[in-house]
Each structure stands twice: as C-alpha cells, then as structure tokens.
Tab-separated table of C-alpha atoms and ligand atoms in Angstrom:
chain	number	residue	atom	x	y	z
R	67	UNK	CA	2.158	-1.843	-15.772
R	68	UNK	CA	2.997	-2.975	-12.436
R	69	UNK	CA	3.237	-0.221	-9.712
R	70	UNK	CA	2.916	-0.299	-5.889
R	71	UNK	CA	2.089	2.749	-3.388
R	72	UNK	CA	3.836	3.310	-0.045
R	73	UNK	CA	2.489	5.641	2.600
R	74	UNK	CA	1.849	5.823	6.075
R	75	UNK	CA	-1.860	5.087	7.424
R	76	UNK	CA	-4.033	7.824	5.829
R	77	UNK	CA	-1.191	9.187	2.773
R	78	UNK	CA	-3.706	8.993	0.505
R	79	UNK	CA	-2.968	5.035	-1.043
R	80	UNK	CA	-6.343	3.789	-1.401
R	81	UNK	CA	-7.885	7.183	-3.016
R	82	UNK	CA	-4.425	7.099	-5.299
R	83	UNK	CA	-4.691	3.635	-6.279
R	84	UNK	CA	-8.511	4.113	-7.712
R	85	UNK	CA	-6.856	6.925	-9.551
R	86	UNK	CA	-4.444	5.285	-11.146
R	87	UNK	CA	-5.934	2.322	-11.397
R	88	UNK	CA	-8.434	4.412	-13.869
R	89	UNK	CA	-5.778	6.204	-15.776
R	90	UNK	CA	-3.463	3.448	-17.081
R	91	UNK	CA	-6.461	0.530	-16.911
R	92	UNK	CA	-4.889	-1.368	-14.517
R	93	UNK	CA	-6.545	-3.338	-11.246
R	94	UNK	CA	-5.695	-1.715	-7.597
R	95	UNK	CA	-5.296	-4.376	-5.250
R	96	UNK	CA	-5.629	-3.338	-1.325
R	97	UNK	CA	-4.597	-5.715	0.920
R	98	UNK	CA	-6.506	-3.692	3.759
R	99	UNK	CA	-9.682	-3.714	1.934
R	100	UNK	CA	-9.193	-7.434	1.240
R	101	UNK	CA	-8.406	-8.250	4.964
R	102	UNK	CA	-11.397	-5.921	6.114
R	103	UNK	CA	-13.767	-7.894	3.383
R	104	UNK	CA	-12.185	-11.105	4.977
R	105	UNK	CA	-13.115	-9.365	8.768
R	106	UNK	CA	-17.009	-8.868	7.596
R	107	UNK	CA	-17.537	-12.225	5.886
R	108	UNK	CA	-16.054	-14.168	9.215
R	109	UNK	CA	-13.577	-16.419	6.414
R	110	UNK	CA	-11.061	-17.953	8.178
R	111	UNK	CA	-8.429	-15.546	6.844
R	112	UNK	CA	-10.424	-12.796	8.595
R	113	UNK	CA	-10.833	-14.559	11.791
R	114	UNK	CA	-7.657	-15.002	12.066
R	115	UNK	CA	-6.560	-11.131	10.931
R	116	UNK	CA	-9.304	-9.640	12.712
R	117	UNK	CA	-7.605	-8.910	16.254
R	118	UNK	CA	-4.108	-7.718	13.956
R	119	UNK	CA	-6.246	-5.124	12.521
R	120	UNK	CA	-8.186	-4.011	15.026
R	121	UNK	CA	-4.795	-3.429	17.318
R	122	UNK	CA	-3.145	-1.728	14.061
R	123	UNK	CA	-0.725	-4.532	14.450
R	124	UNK	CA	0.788	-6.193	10.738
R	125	UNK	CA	-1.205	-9.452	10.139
R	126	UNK	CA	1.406	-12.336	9.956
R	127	UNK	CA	3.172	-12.624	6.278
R	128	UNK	CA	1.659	-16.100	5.484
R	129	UNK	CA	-1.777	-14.843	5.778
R	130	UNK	CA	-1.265	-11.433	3.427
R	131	UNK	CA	0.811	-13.442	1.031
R	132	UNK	CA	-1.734	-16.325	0.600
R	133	UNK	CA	-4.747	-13.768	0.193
R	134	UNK	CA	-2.696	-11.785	-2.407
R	135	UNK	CA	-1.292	-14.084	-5.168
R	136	UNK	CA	-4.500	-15.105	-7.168
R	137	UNK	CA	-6.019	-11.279	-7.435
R	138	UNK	CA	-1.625	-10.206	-8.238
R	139	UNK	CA	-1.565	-13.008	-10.898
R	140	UNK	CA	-4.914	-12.256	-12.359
R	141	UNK	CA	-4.247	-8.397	-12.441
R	142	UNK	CA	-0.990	-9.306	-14.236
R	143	UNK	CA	-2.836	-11.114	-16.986
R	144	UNK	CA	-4.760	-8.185	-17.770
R	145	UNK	CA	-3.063	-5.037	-17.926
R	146	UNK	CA	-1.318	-5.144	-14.096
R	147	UNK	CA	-2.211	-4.298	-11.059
R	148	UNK	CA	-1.173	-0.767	-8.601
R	149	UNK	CA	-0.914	-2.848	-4.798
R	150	UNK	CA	-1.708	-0.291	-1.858
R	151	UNK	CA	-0.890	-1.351	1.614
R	152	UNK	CA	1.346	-4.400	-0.201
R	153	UNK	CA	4.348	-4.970	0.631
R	154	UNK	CA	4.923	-3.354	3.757
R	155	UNK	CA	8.454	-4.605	5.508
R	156	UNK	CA	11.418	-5.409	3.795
R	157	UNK	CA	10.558	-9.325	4.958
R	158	UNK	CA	7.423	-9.015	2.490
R	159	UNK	CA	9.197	-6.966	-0.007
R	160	UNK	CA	11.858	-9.468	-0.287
R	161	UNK	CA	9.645	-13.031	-0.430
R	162	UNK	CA	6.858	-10.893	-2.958
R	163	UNK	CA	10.041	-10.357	-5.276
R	164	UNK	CA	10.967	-14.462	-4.892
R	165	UNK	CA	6.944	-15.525	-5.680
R	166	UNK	CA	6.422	-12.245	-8.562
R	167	UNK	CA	10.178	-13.143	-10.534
R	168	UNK	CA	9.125	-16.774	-11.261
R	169	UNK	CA	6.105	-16.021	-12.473
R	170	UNK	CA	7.108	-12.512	-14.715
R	171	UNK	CA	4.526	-10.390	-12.261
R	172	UNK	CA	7.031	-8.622	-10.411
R	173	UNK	CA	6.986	-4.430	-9.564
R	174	UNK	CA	8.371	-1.950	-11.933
R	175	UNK	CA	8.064	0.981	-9.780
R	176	UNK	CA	7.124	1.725	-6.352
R	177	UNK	CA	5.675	4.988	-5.743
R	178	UNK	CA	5.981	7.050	-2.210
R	179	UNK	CA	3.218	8.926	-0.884
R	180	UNK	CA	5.020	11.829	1.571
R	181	UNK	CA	2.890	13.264	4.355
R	182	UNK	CA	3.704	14.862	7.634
R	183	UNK	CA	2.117	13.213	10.599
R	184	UNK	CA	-0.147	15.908	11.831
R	185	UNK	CA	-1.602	15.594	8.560
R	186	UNK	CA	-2.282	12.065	8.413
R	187	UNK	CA	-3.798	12.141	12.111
R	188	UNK	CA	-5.950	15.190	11.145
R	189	UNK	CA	-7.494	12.933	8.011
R	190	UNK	CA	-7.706	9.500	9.560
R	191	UNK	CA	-9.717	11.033	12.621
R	192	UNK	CA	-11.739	12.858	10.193
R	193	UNK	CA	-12.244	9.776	8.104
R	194	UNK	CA	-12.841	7.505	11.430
R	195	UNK	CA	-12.893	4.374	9.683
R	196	UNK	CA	-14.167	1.551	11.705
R	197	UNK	CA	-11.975	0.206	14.816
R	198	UNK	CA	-8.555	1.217	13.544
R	199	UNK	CA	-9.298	5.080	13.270
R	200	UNK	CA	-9.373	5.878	17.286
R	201	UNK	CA	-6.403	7.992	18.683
R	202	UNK	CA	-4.599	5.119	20.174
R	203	UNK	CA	-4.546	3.029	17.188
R	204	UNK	CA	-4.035	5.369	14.727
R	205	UNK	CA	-0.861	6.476	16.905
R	206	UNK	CA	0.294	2.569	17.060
R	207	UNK	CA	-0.285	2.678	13.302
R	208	UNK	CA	1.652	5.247	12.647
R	209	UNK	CA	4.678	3.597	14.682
R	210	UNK	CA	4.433	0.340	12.973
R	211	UNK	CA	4.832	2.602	9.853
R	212	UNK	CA	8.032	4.121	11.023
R	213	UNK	CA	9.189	1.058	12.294
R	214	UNK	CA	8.662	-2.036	9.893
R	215	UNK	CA	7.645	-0.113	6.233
R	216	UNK	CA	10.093	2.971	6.361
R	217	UNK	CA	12.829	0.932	6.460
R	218	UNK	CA	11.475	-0.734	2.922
R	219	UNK	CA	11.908	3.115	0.680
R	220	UNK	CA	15.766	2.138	1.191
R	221	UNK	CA	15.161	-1.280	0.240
R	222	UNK	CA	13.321	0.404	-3.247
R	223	UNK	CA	15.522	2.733	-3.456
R	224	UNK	CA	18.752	1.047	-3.914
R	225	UNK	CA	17.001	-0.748	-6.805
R	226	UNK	CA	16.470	2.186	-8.236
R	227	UNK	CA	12.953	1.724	-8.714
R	228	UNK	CA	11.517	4.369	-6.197
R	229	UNK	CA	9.170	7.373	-7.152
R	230	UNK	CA	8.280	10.208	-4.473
R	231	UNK	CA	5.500	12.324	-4.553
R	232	UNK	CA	4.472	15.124	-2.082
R	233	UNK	CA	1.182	13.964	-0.979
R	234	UNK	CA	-0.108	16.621	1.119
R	235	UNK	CA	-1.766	18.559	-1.885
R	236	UNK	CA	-5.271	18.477	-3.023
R	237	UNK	CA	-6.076	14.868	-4.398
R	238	UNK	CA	-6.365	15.837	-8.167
R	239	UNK	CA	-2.989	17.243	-7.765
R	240	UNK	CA	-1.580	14.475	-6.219
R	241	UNK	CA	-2.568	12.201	-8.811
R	242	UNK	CA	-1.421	14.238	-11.661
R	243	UNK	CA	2.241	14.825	-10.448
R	244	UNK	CA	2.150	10.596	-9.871
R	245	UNK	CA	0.793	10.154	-13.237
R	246	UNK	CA	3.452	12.542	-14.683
R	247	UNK	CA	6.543	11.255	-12.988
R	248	UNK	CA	5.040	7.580	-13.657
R	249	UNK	CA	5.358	8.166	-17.318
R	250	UNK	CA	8.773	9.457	-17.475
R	251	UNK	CA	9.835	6.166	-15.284
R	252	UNK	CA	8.171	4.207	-17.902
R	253	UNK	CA	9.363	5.780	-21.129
R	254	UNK	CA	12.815	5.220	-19.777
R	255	UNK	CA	12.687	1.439	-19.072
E	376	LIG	P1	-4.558	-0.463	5.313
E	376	LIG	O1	-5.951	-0.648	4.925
E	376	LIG	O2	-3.495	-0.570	4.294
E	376	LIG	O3	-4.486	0.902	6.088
E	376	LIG	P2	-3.351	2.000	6.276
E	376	LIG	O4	-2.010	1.710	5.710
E	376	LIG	O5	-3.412	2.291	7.716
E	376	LIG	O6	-3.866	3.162	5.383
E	376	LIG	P3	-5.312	3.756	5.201
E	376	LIG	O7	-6.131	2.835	4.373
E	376	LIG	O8	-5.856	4.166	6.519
E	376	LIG	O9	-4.920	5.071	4.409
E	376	LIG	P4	-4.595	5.260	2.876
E	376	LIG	O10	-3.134	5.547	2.721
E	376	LIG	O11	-5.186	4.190	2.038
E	376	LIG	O12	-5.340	6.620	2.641
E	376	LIG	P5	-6.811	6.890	2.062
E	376	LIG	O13	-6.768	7.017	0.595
E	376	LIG	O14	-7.773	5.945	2.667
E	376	LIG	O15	-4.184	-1.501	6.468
E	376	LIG	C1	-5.056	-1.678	7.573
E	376	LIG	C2	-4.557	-2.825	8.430
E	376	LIG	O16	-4.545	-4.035	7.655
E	376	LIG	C3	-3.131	-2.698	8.959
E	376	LIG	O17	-3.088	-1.945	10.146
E	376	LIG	C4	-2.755	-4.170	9.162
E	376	LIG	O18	-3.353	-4.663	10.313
E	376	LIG	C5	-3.423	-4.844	7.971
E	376	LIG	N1	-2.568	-4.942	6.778
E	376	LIG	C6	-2.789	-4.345	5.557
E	376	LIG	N2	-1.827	-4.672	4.684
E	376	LIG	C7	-0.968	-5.498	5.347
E	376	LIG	C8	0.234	-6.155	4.972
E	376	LIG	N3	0.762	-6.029	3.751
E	376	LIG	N4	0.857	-6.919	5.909
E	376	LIG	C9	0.344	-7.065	7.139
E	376	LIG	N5	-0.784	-6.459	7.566
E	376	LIG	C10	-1.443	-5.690	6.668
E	376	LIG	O19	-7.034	8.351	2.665
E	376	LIG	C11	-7.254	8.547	4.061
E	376	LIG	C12	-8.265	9.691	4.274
E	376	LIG	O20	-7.672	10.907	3.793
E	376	LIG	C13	-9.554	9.513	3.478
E	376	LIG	O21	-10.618	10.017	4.234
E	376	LIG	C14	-9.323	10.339	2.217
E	376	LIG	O22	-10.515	10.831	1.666
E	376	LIG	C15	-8.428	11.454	2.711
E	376	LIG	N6	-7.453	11.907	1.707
E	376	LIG	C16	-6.768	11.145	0.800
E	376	LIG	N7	-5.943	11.900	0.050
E	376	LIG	C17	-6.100	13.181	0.499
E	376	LIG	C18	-5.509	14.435	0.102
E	376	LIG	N8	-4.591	14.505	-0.886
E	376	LIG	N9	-5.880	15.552	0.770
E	376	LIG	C19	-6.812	15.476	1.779
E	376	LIG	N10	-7.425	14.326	2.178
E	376	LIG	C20	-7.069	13.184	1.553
E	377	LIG	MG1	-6.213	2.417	2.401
C-alpha cells in the first residue's frame, strides 16, 4: 500500500504515519525528520536545508526529491511506504508522479489531516520542537501551508484519490476513522 498524509504544520502527520505505518506494515517516510537528521549530522544535504528549515521556508525541490527516492523505492519493495510532509506543492506532486509511474511506486491514496489553526498553534507551541516551533515561524509555517500545499488537495482531488479525515479528535480516534475509510478506498480499487 502506498498512502501519503497532508496537513498543515502540527495536524498530526508524523504521530499518524507511525500509526499507520504499524497497522498495514508499511514504512513511514518523513521528509522533515530526514532533513532534520540531515541538519544534526552536518551532510551536505543538511547544510544546505538547514537555514530553509529553520525560517519554515520549503527546502528547494532538488534537494527533497534526491533525499527521498532510495528510502520511496525501498519502502515500495517491501510492503510500501505512508510519506508525511511529501509532496507538498503541486510542483512536487506533479515531478513525484513522473519519477513514482516509471518505476510502479506511485500513490494510491492521499489522506488529509483537517485542523483549525488555533489548534495547530496551541500543539506546536506546546510541542516546541527545536527552531521551527517559535511564534513567528510557526505563523510563516502555517502561511507556506496555505499558500504552496493547499493548493495540492485540488490537485488530489480531481484524481479522485483524496481521503479527509477530521483531525482534531483524540489521536486513537484519529487513526481509527483513517484506518476505516483507508480500507473502504482499498477494497474498491
Ligand atoms: P515537517 O517536519 O514536515 O513539519 P510540518 O509540516 O511543519 O509538521 P510537523 O512535523 O510540525 O507536524 P505534524 O503534522 O507531523 O504533526 P505531529 O504528529 O508532529 O517539515 C519541517 C520543515 O522541513 C519544513 O518547514 C520545510 O522547511 C522542510 N520540509 C519538509 N518536507 C519538505 C518538502 N516536501 N519540501 C520542502 N521542504 C520540506 O504532531 C504535532 C504535535 O501535536 C505533537 O506534539 C503531537 O503529539 C500532537 N498531536 C498530534 N496529533 C494530535 C491529536 N490528535 N490531538 C492532540 N495532539 C496531537
Ligand atoms: Mg511531522
């Protein structure tokens, strides 16, 4: 199975994508985490995201795509993967579809995590993960999301491929009403 979360910062993607990841045995890839392991280690992928991230500014295409396509082609091979944080503009959307066709690894369904904005401020100050979680850059975050991702649903959407979940519910029930709606998407296809 080959799925793929989109949320605004703090919907609830990385804790979804563990979930998931658990119930159908398939690999999350994060293409935050990766970038922030990238930061810590000083690779040259991290030096050069490192200022992207800590602005909450998107890290140029090349450098996500590049990181991406060994762990997406591996995860493929055994079982599939659930991406969270990738893709995350249309731009992305539309060059992951090119790379993922020739090679049969392409998404099946791309799941929506909806949360009101008060909500996701009140969890990523909470949370206050490294640079990125201040009020500023949270805020710029949030715009980049309304901005450059948003305008991706549509993109999903007309393909008919698009799954949306109320995510401002307790975590267990979050998961559940993803896991349920997943299966009917999959028992159609
Ligand atoms: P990324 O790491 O993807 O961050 P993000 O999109 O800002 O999202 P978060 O990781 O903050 O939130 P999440 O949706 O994963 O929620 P979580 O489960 O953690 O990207 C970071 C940066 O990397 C970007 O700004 C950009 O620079 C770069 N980048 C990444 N991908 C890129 C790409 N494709 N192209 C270019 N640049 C890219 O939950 C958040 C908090 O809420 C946690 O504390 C959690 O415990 C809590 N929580 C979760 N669910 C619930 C719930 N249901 N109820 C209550 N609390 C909850
Ligand atoms: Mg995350």
């Amino acid at each position: 199975m080959r799925i793929l979360l989109i949320g605004a910062p703090g919907a609830g993607k990385g804790t979804q994508a563990t979930l998931i990841g658990e119930r159908f045995g398939i690999t999350p890839i994060s293409s935050g985490d990766l970038l922030r392991k990238h930061v810590t280690e000083e690779t040259a992928i991290g030096r050069a995201a490192k200022e992207y991230l800590a602005r909450g500014d998107l890290v140029p295409d090349a450098i996500v795509m590049d990181m991406l396509r060994k762990p997406v082609v591996a995860a493929s091979a055994s079982g599939g993967y659930v991406l969270d944080g990738f893709p995350r503009t249309v731009a992305q959307a539309k060059a992951a579809y090119e790379t993922a066709r020739g090679l049969g690894v392409a998404v099946e369904v791309a799941v929506y995590l909806e949360v009101p904005a008060a909500e996701l401020t009140r969890r990523l100050l909470a949370r206050g993960r490294g640079q990125d979680d201040t009020p500023e850059v949270i805020s710029h975050r949030l715009e980049v999301f309304e901005a450059k991702t948003r305008p991706m649903l549509d993109y999903y959407a007309l393909r008919e491929e698009l799954i949306t979940v109320n995510g401002a519910r307790p975590v267990t029930e979050v998961a559940w009403s993803i896991a349920v709606q997943l299966q009917t998407v999959l028992k159609r296809a």
